[in-house]
mmCIF file of C-alpha atoms in Angstrom:
data_model
loop_
_atom_site.group_PDB
_atom_site.id
_atom_site.type_symbol
_atom_site.label_atom_id
_atom_site.label_comp_id
_atom_site.label_asym_id
_atom_site.label_seq_id
_atom_site.Cartn_x
_atom_site.Cartn_y
_atom_site.Cartn_z
ATOM 1 C CA UNK A 1 61.895 20.597 10.319
ATOM 2 C CA UNK A 2 58.993 21.311 8.024
ATOM 3 C CA UNK A 3 57.876 24.904 7.769
ATOM 4 C CA UNK A 4 54.394 24.036 6.550
ATOM 5 C CA UNK A 5 51.979 25.548 9.063
ATOM 6 C CA UNK A 6 49.716 22.509 8.631
ATOM 7 C CA UNK A 7 52.459 20.022 9.513
ATOM 8 C CA UNK A 8 52.206 18.154 12.801
ATOM 9 C CA UNK A 9 54.687 18.355 15.674
ATOM 10 C CA UNK A 10 56.277 14.963 14.917
ATOM 11 C CA UNK A 11 56.959 15.577 11.217
ATOM 12 C CA UNK A 12 60.622 16.315 11.822
ATOM 13 C CA UNK A 13 64.042 15.306 10.539
ATOM 14 C CA UNK A 14 65.556 15.005 14.019
ATOM 15 C CA UNK A 15 64.319 14.652 17.584
ATOM 16 C CA UNK A 16 63.927 18.058 19.304
ATOM 17 C CA UNK A 17 65.914 18.625 22.479
ATOM 18 C CA UNK A 18 62.806 18.724 24.658
ATOM 19 C CA UNK A 19 61.949 15.128 23.619
ATOM 20 C CA UNK A 20 65.387 13.711 24.429
ATOM 21 C CA UNK A 21 65.629 11.812 27.724
ATOM 22 C CA UNK A 22 68.779 11.476 29.811
ATOM 23 C CA UNK A 23 71.232 8.764 28.788
ATOM 24 C CA UNK A 24 70.166 6.663 31.787
ATOM 25 C CA UNK A 25 66.509 6.669 30.698
ATOM 26 C CA UNK A 26 66.910 6.224 26.951
ATOM 27 C CA UNK A 27 66.137 2.797 25.486
ATOM 28 C CA UNK A 28 69.218 0.672 24.875
ATOM 29 C CA UNK A 29 69.996 -1.968 22.235
ATOM 30 C CA UNK A 30 66.854 -1.355 20.195
ATOM 31 C CA UNK A 31 68.346 -3.232 17.261
ATOM 32 C CA UNK A 32 69.082 -6.354 19.317
ATOM 33 C CA UNK A 33 66.679 -9.224 18.609
ATOM 34 C CA UNK A 34 64.594 -10.080 21.693
ATOM 35 C CA UNK A 35 62.349 -13.137 21.793
ATOM 36 C CA UNK A 36 58.636 -12.648 22.403
ATOM 37 C CA UNK A 37 58.322 -14.636 25.627
ATOM 38 C CA UNK A 38 54.973 -13.336 26.890
ATOM 39 C CA UNK A 39 52.439 -16.227 27.009
ATOM 40 C CA UNK A 40 49.538 -16.252 24.550
ATOM 41 C CA UNK A 41 46.460 -17.876 26.122
ATOM 42 C CA UNK A 42 43.515 -19.290 24.196
ATOM 43 C CA UNK A 43 40.389 -18.598 26.253
ATOM 44 C CA UNK A 44 38.431 -21.158 24.227
ATOM 45 C CA UNK A 45 40.458 -24.129 25.535
ATOM 46 C CA UNK A 46 38.431 -26.840 27.322
ATOM 47 C CA UNK A 47 38.620 -27.846 30.991
ATOM 48 C CA UNK A 48 41.581 -29.890 32.150
ATOM 49 C CA UNK A 49 41.293 -33.243 33.936
ATOM 50 C CA UNK A 50 41.622 -31.604 37.383
ATOM 51 C CA UNK A 51 38.460 -29.562 36.910
ATOM 52 C CA UNK A 52 40.254 -26.246 36.442
ATOM 53 C CA UNK A 53 39.969 -24.789 32.978
ATOM 54 C CA UNK A 54 43.265 -24.773 31.127
ATOM 55 C CA UNK A 55 43.202 -20.962 30.698
ATOM 56 C CA UNK A 56 42.923 -20.543 34.496
ATOM 57 C CA UNK A 57 46.151 -22.445 35.046
ATOM 58 C CA UNK A 58 47.924 -20.651 32.200
ATOM 59 C CA UNK A 59 46.774 -17.216 33.370
ATOM 60 C CA UNK A 60 47.861 -17.915 36.943
ATOM 61 C CA UNK A 61 51.293 -19.120 35.840
ATOM 62 C CA UNK A 62 51.789 -16.150 33.481
ATOM 63 C CA UNK A 63 50.672 -13.717 36.205
ATOM 64 C CA UNK A 64 53.245 -15.189 38.596
ATOM 65 C CA UNK A 65 56.129 -15.344 36.168
ATOM 66 C CA UNK A 66 55.617 -12.353 33.870
ATOM 67 C CA UNK A 67 52.730 -10.247 35.213
ATOM 68 C CA UNK A 68 51.674 -10.098 31.534
ATOM 69 C CA UNK A 69 49.900 -12.360 29.056
ATOM 70 C CA UNK A 70 47.923 -12.101 25.836
ATOM 71 C CA UNK A 71 44.489 -13.607 25.248
ATOM 72 C CA UNK A 72 42.986 -14.829 21.988
ATOM 73 C CA UNK A 73 39.511 -16.216 21.254
ATOM 74 C CA UNK A 74 38.343 -13.774 23.906
ATOM 75 C CA UNK A 75 34.810 -13.299 22.586
ATOM 76 C CA UNK A 76 34.948 -9.595 21.691
ATOM 77 C CA UNK A 77 33.677 -9.191 18.116
ATOM 78 C CA UNK A 78 36.403 -8.173 15.702
ATOM 79 C CA UNK A 79 34.149 -5.457 14.280
ATOM 80 C CA UNK A 80 33.768 -3.840 17.712
ATOM 81 C CA UNK A 81 37.539 -3.636 18.102
ATOM 82 C CA UNK A 82 38.143 -2.447 14.536
ATOM 83 C CA UNK A 83 35.500 0.273 14.896
ATOM 84 C CA UNK A 84 37.138 1.538 18.090
ATOM 85 C CA UNK A 85 40.586 1.640 16.486
ATOM 86 C CA UNK A 86 39.139 3.430 13.469
ATOM 87 C CA UNK A 87 37.499 6.084 15.659
ATOM 88 C CA UNK A 88 40.720 6.763 17.545
ATOM 89 C CA UNK A 89 42.632 6.976 14.279
ATOM 90 C CA UNK A 90 40.128 9.597 13.101
ATOM 91 C CA UNK A 91 40.480 11.451 16.378
ATOM 92 C CA UNK A 92 44.262 11.636 16.226
ATOM 93 C CA UNK A 93 44.171 12.515 12.523
ATOM 94 C CA UNK A 94 42.053 15.599 13.138
ATOM 95 C CA UNK A 95 44.005 18.717 12.164
ATOM 96 C CA UNK A 96 42.144 21.205 14.326
ATOM 97 C CA UNK A 97 44.480 23.928 15.606
ATOM 98 C CA UNK A 98 43.354 23.385 19.209
ATOM 99 C CA UNK A 99 43.974 19.647 19.134
ATOM 100 C CA UNK A 100 47.214 19.849 17.173
ATOM 101 C CA UNK A 101 48.935 22.334 19.430
ATOM 102 C CA UNK A 102 48.081 21.589 23.014
ATOM 103 C CA UNK A 103 45.681 20.398 25.675
ATOM 104 C CA UNK A 104 41.931 20.400 25.251
ATOM 105 C CA UNK A 105 39.686 20.053 28.284
ATOM 106 C CA UNK A 106 36.086 19.260 27.496
ATOM 107 C CA UNK A 107 33.746 19.765 30.462
ATOM 108 C CA UNK A 108 36.725 18.752 32.610
ATOM 109 C CA UNK A 109 36.134 15.111 31.671
ATOM 110 C CA UNK A 110 39.034 14.333 29.397
ATOM 111 C CA UNK A 111 42.437 15.626 28.456
ATOM 112 C CA UNK A 112 44.112 15.417 25.082
ATOM 113 C CA UNK A 113 47.837 16.004 25.063
ATOM 114 C CA UNK A 114 50.369 16.263 22.277
ATOM 115 C CA UNK A 115 53.586 18.243 22.386
ATOM 116 C CA UNK A 116 52.620 19.671 25.803
ATOM 117 C CA UNK A 117 52.865 16.193 27.353
ATOM 118 C CA UNK A 118 55.573 16.821 29.961
ATOM 119 C CA UNK A 119 56.505 13.859 32.149
ATOM 120 C CA UNK A 120 59.912 14.530 33.687
ATOM 121 C CA UNK A 121 62.320 17.451 33.859
ATOM 122 C CA UNK A 122 60.481 19.254 31.063
ATOM 123 C CA UNK A 123 60.912 16.392 28.586
ATOM 124 C CA UNK A 124 57.998 15.274 26.413
ATOM 125 C CA UNK A 125 56.828 11.774 25.592
ATOM 126 C CA UNK A 126 56.778 10.897 21.881
ATOM 127 C CA UNK A 127 53.027 10.382 21.731
ATOM 128 C CA UNK A 128 49.584 11.896 21.605
ATOM 129 C CA UNK A 129 47.081 10.752 24.217
ATOM 130 C CA UNK A 130 43.455 10.948 25.238
ATOM 131 C CA UNK A 131 42.149 9.842 28.642
ATOM 132 C CA UNK A 132 38.623 9.847 29.998
ATOM 133 C CA UNK A 133 36.572 8.145 32.715
ATOM 134 C CA UNK A 134 34.303 5.231 31.805
ATOM 135 C CA UNK A 135 32.246 4.434 34.905
ATOM 136 C CA UNK A 136 29.361 4.772 35.368
ATOM 137 C CA UNK A 137 29.115 4.553 31.590
ATOM 138 C CA UNK A 138 25.749 6.295 31.304
ATOM 139 C CA UNK A 139 27.034 9.256 33.339
ATOM 140 C CA UNK A 140 30.376 9.572 31.541
ATOM 141 C CA UNK A 141 29.427 9.106 27.908
ATOM 142 C CA UNK A 142 28.058 12.628 27.335
ATOM 143 C CA UNK A 143 31.347 14.068 28.575
ATOM 144 C CA UNK A 144 33.403 12.306 25.913
ATOM 145 C CA UNK A 145 34.524 13.933 22.639
ATOM 146 C CA UNK A 146 31.749 14.598 20.155
ATOM 147 C CA UNK A 147 34.141 14.473 17.216
ATOM 148 C CA UNK A 148 34.323 12.157 15.357
ATOM 149 C CA UNK A 149 30.548 12.065 15.480
ATOM 150 C CA UNK A 150 30.399 8.313 16.121
ATOM 151 C CA UNK A 151 32.981 8.426 18.940
ATOM 152 C CA UNK A 152 30.547 8.061 21.831
ATOM 153 C CA UNK A 153 28.493 5.270 20.275
ATOM 154 C CA UNK A 154 31.478 3.211 19.131
ATOM 155 C CA UNK A 155 33.570 3.572 22.294
ATOM 156 C CA UNK A 156 30.587 2.817 24.554
ATOM 157 C CA UNK A 157 30.002 -0.440 22.643
ATOM 158 C CA UNK A 158 33.698 -1.277 22.969
ATOM 159 C CA UNK A 159 33.698 -0.663 26.732
ATOM 160 C CA UNK A 160 30.647 -2.893 27.278
ATOM 161 C CA UNK A 161 32.604 -5.766 25.735
ATOM 162 C CA UNK A 162 35.763 -4.890 27.670
ATOM 163 C CA UNK A 163 33.805 -4.998 30.937
ATOM 164 C CA UNK A 164 32.585 -8.520 30.115
ATOM 165 C CA UNK A 165 36.092 -9.719 29.260
ATOM 166 C CA UNK A 166 37.730 -8.102 32.291
ATOM 167 C CA UNK A 167 35.142 -9.669 34.628
ATOM 168 C CA UNK A 168 35.785 -13.057 33.051
ATOM 169 C CA UNK A 169 39.551 -12.728 33.462
ATOM 170 C CA UNK A 170 39.237 -11.575 37.081
ATOM 171 C CA UNK A 171 37.034 -14.603 37.820
ATOM 172 C CA UNK A 172 39.728 -16.888 36.409
ATOM 173 C CA UNK A 173 42.363 -15.127 38.506
ATOM 174 C CA UNK A 174 40.127 -15.618 41.574
ATOM 175 C CA UNK A 175 39.937 -19.312 40.804
ATOM 176 C CA UNK A 176 43.691 -19.537 40.398
ATOM 177 C CA UNK A 177 44.285 -17.801 43.749
ATOM 178 C CA UNK A 178 41.662 -19.864 45.553
ATOM 179 C CA UNK A 179 39.456 -16.839 46.298
ATOM 180 C CA UNK A 180 35.693 -17.165 46.455
ATOM 181 C CA UNK A 181 33.745 -16.717 43.235
ATOM 182 C CA UNK A 182 32.765 -13.095 42.666
ATOM 183 C CA UNK A 183 35.492 -11.704 44.948
ATOM 184 C CA UNK A 184 35.940 -8.677 42.659
ATOM 185 C CA UNK A 185 32.344 -8.433 41.416
ATOM 186 C CA UNK A 186 31.211 -5.379 43.399
ATOM 187 C CA UNK A 187 34.546 -3.572 43.598
ATOM 188 C CA UNK A 188 35.952 -3.540 40.058
ATOM 189 C CA UNK A 189 34.922 -1.580 36.985
ATOM 190 C CA UNK A 190 36.560 -0.268 33.829
ATOM 191 C CA UNK A 191 37.237 3.151 35.349
ATOM 192 C CA UNK A 192 39.548 4.765 32.805
ATOM 193 C CA UNK A 193 40.344 4.594 29.098
ATOM 194 C CA UNK A 194 43.625 5.857 27.690
ATOM 195 C CA UNK A 195 44.383 5.746 23.974
ATOM 196 C CA UNK A 196 47.866 6.528 22.687
ATOM 197 C CA UNK A 197 49.086 7.439 19.226
ATOM 198 C CA UNK A 198 52.839 6.972 18.716
ATOM 199 C CA UNK A 199 53.994 8.447 15.395
ATOM 200 C CA UNK A 200 57.214 7.418 13.641
ATOM 201 C CA UNK A 201 60.291 8.919 15.312
ATOM 202 C CA UNK A 202 63.504 10.072 13.577
ATOM 203 C CA UNK A 203 65.688 8.484 16.274
ATOM 204 C CA UNK A 204 63.961 6.017 18.666
ATOM 205 C CA UNK A 205 67.156 5.656 20.719
ATOM 206 C CA UNK A 206 66.707 9.156 22.164
ATOM 207 C CA UNK A 207 63.116 9.199 23.376
ATOM 208 C CA UNK A 208 60.246 7.070 24.691
ATOM 209 C CA UNK A 209 56.540 6.654 24.080
ATOM 210 C CA UNK A 210 55.926 5.899 27.764
ATOM 211 C CA UNK A 211 58.461 5.783 30.577
ATOM 212 C CA UNK A 212 58.905 2.589 32.627
ATOM 213 C CA UNK A 213 56.055 2.310 35.132
ATOM 214 C CA UNK A 214 53.642 0.047 37.012
ATOM 215 C CA UNK A 215 49.852 0.292 36.617
ATOM 216 C CA UNK A 216 47.816 1.150 39.744
ATOM 217 C CA UNK A 217 44.889 -1.020 38.564
ATOM 218 C CA UNK A 218 43.561 -4.504 39.329
ATOM 219 C CA UNK A 219 44.289 -5.419 35.721
ATOM 220 C CA UNK A 220 44.812 -3.471 32.513
ATOM 221 C CA UNK A 221 43.542 -4.618 29.123
ATOM 222 C CA UNK A 222 45.401 -3.275 26.105
ATOM 223 C CA UNK A 223 44.592 -3.589 22.432
ATOM 224 C CA UNK A 224 47.581 -2.776 20.222
ATOM 225 C CA UNK A 225 46.282 -3.939 16.871
ATOM 226 C CA UNK A 226 49.220 -6.156 16.012
ATOM 227 C CA UNK A 227 51.760 -3.352 16.426
ATOM 228 C CA UNK A 228 54.986 -3.573 18.420
ATOM 229 C CA UNK A 229 56.706 -1.252 20.873
ATOM 230 C CA UNK A 230 55.423 -2.465 24.245
ATOM 231 C CA UNK A 231 58.193 -3.900 26.405
ATOM 232 C CA UNK A 232 58.102 -5.673 29.776
ATOM 233 C CA UNK A 233 60.901 -5.979 32.333
ATOM 234 C CA UNK A 234 61.844 -9.641 32.855
ATOM 235 C CA UNK A 235 64.894 -10.676 34.912
ATOM 236 C CA UNK A 236 66.486 -7.272 34.446
ATOM 237 C CA UNK A 237 66.001 -7.248 30.660
ATOM 238 C CA UNK A 238 63.401 -5.603 28.452
ATOM 239 C CA UNK A 239 61.271 -8.183 26.630
ATOM 240 C CA UNK A 240 59.106 -7.323 23.616
ATOM 241 C CA UNK A 241 55.390 -8.036 23.752
ATOM 242 C CA UNK A 242 54.647 -9.389 20.299
ATOM 243 C CA UNK A 243 52.029 -7.773 18.103
ATOM 244 C CA UNK A 244 49.256 -10.349 17.572
ATOM 245 C CA UNK A 245 46.218 -9.242 15.539
ATOM 246 C CA UNK A 246 42.921 -9.375 17.464
ATOM 247 C CA UNK A 247 44.648 -10.287 20.748
ATOM 248 C CA UNK A 248 44.391 -8.383 24.032
ATOM 249 C CA UNK A 249 47.397 -7.819 26.250
ATOM 250 C CA UNK A 250 46.511 -8.188 29.946
ATOM 251 C CA UNK A 251 48.769 -7.110 32.790
ATOM 252 C CA UNK A 252 48.544 -7.432 36.539
ATOM 253 C CA UNK A 253 48.286 -4.070 38.304
ATOM 254 C CA UNK A 254 49.512 -2.963 41.720
ATOM 255 C CA UNK A 255 46.180 -3.597 43.454
ATOM 256 C CA UNK A 256 46.062 -7.236 42.408
ATOM 257 C CA UNK A 257 49.656 -7.734 43.518
ATOM 258 C CA UNK A 258 48.621 -6.399 46.933
ATOM 259 C CA UNK A 259 45.456 -8.535 47.178
ATOM 260 C CA UNK A 260 47.410 -11.651 46.149
ATOM 261 C CA UNK A 261 50.056 -10.829 48.797
ATOM 262 C CA UNK A 262 52.615 -10.727 46.010
ATOM 263 C CA UNK A 263 51.736 -14.148 44.620
ATOM 264 C CA UNK A 264 51.033 -12.292 41.362
ATOM 265 C CA UNK A 265 53.361 -9.679 39.855
ATOM 266 C CA UNK A 266 52.806 -6.096 38.863
ATOM 267 C CA UNK A 267 55.800 -5.521 36.612
ATOM 268 C CA UNK A 268 57.482 -2.528 35.042
ATOM 269 C CA UNK A 269 56.712 -1.837 31.380
ATOM 270 C CA UNK A 270 57.310 0.888 28.798
ATOM 271 C CA UNK A 271 56.736 1.790 25.153
ATOM 272 C CA UNK A 272 59.553 2.439 22.693
ATOM 273 C CA UNK A 273 59.142 4.219 19.383
ATOM 274 C CA UNK A 274 59.915 3.178 15.817
ATOM 275 C CA UNK A 275 61.478 4.900 12.831
ATOM 276 C CA UNK A 276 58.804 3.715 10.412
ATOM 277 C CA UNK A 277 55.917 2.137 12.322
ATOM 278 C CA UNK A 278 52.949 4.061 13.681
ATOM 279 C CA UNK A 279 51.533 2.562 16.872
ATOM 280 C CA UNK A 280 47.938 3.064 18.048
ATOM 281 C CA UNK A 281 46.728 1.449 21.262
ATOM 282 C CA UNK A 282 43.699 1.434 23.568
ATOM 283 C CA UNK A 283 44.307 0.773 27.265
ATOM 284 C CA UNK A 284 41.443 0.202 29.692
ATOM 285 C CA UNK A 285 42.175 0.209 33.420
ATOM 286 C CA UNK A 286 40.022 -2.009 35.625
ATOM 287 C CA UNK A 287 40.278 -0.276 38.979
ATOM 288 C CA UNK A 288 38.774 -0.673 42.439
ATOM 289 C CA UNK A 289 36.036 1.726 43.486
ATOM 290 C CA UNK A 290 37.568 4.832 45.135
ATOM 291 C CA UNK A 291 36.563 3.898 48.711
ATOM 292 C CA UNK A 292 37.558 0.242 48.388
ATOM 293 C CA UNK A 293 40.037 -0.922 51.046
ATOM 294 C CA UNK A 294 42.928 -2.683 49.348
ATOM 295 C CA UNK A 295 44.840 -5.261 51.379
ATOM 296 C CA UNK A 296 45.949 -8.882 51.023
ATOM 297 C CA UNK A 297 43.011 -11.311 50.949
ATOM 298 C CA UNK A 298 42.660 -12.894 54.377
ATOM 299 C CA UNK A 299 42.676 -16.415 52.933
ATOM 300 C CA UNK A 300 46.154 -15.736 51.516
ATOM 301 C CA UNK A 301 47.657 -14.538 54.811
ATOM 302 C CA UNK A 302 48.968 -16.813 57.579
ATOM 303 C CA UNK A 303 51.764 -17.027 60.146
ATOM 304 C CA UNK A 304 53.949 -18.598 57.498
ATOM 305 C CA UNK A 305 52.916 -16.005 54.900
ATOM 306 C CA UNK A 306 52.234 -12.739 56.745
ATOM 307 C CA UNK A 307 50.749 -9.693 55.061
ATOM 308 C CA UNK A 308 53.326 -7.815 53.004
ATOM 309 C CA UNK A 309 51.282 -4.661 52.478
ATOM 310 C CA UNK A 310 49.578 -1.946 54.483
ATOM 311 C CA UNK A 311 45.824 -1.586 53.933
ATOM 312 C CA UNK A 312 44.689 1.644 52.279
ATOM 313 C CA UNK A 313 41.765 3.102 50.405
ATOM 314 C CA UNK A 314 42.278 3.008 46.670
ATOM 315 C CA UNK A 315 41.714 6.750 46.248
ATOM 316 C CA UNK A 316 44.355 7.491 48.906
ATOM 317 C CA UNK A 317 46.786 5.054 47.304
ATOM 318 C CA UNK A 318 46.461 6.672 43.874
ATOM 319 C CA UNK A 319 46.659 10.174 45.307
ATOM 320 C CA UNK A 320 49.965 9.435 47.052
ATOM 321 C CA UNK A 321 51.624 7.541 44.199
ATOM 322 C CA UNK A 322 52.713 8.353 40.665
ATOM 323 C CA UNK A 323 51.209 6.154 37.967
ATOM 324 C CA UNK A 324 50.085 5.748 34.354
ATOM 325 C CA UNK A 325 53.468 6.136 32.718
ATOM 326 C CA UNK A 326 55.113 8.440 35.216
ATOM 327 C CA UNK A 327 58.562 7.679 36.506
ATOM 328 C CA UNK A 328 57.743 6.457 40.040
ATOM 329 C CA UNK A 329 57.122 2.781 40.829
ATOM 330 C CA UNK A 330 53.980 3.183 42.894
ATOM 331 C CA UNK A 331 53.906 -0.358 44.230
ATOM 332 C CA UNK A 332 56.914 0.257 46.482
ATOM 333 C CA UNK A 333 55.115 2.748 48.683
ATOM 334 C CA UNK A 334 52.622 0.110 49.813
ATOM 335 C CA UNK A 335 55.208 -2.335 51.109
ATOM 336 C CA UNK A 336 55.788 -2.612 54.850
ATOM 337 C CA UNK A 337 59.527 -2.581 54.182
ATOM 338 C CA UNK A 338 59.259 0.847 52.580
ATOM 339 C CA UNK A 339 57.032 2.448 55.210
#
């Protein structure tokens, strides 16, 4: 381990004990080649002969089979995305003593974690993270970090574009499910942003960037800048989500699985580390409003296909379930069979 007082917590020759997960939770077979099976969907494709747009059909199929897909030609300007990634890189590169050694709470609106990021049994994740609320944007923006100086301006511009894209994707999912147009219009917003910095790790087989988990959102949009490390559970095996420059990874969250009456999948995913590669990502969670009642859409429930989930308010669901990279699969607690 470096003795330089200005060195960062991850600049080590071996993984510290308090970053080593149990043998059952450590990633296995990291050196085994795994095909990138997650569908890549071009949102600029024209309408098909049946009147549905081709992306609608592809998104619906991917959401059923994988619970994950990537979108290209999504309409978000490349400069907007690059500026956001640059700002987060600056943020994580800051060598302030407060930021480098622990948790910073700024007006109780965001939390930055580094080596204090406990997740289970006193073990740390191999990452640094910042989370903050995003809605209503005009009320949240002044609570965000003021360093780097352009943080608020750049991230606000990024979130405006993310809101447009998420609304577009939800409309296509509505069409695929046969729900009325605008079904999610008044109940979904980009509620939370979470950016993660995963530095190189001396031994990726011992630790994790994020533990296996489900997202408690409608959908989550992730920009990973062409980097690798995100893995999705498919048929009992971990599948890599390929790093595609200027593509967004989209995954189905627990709330959309409930509304679709399990026609769409919220699947387990995790992040593994790398010996040489640095990974920087921006996740935006499109969530229901806190008082929104979440239950299967009535049009999707019948005698032949009864409701599989108990109705609950979103805020009560989140309060009673672990999420966002914790070790509990929150979706299970909503099922009738588990109640």
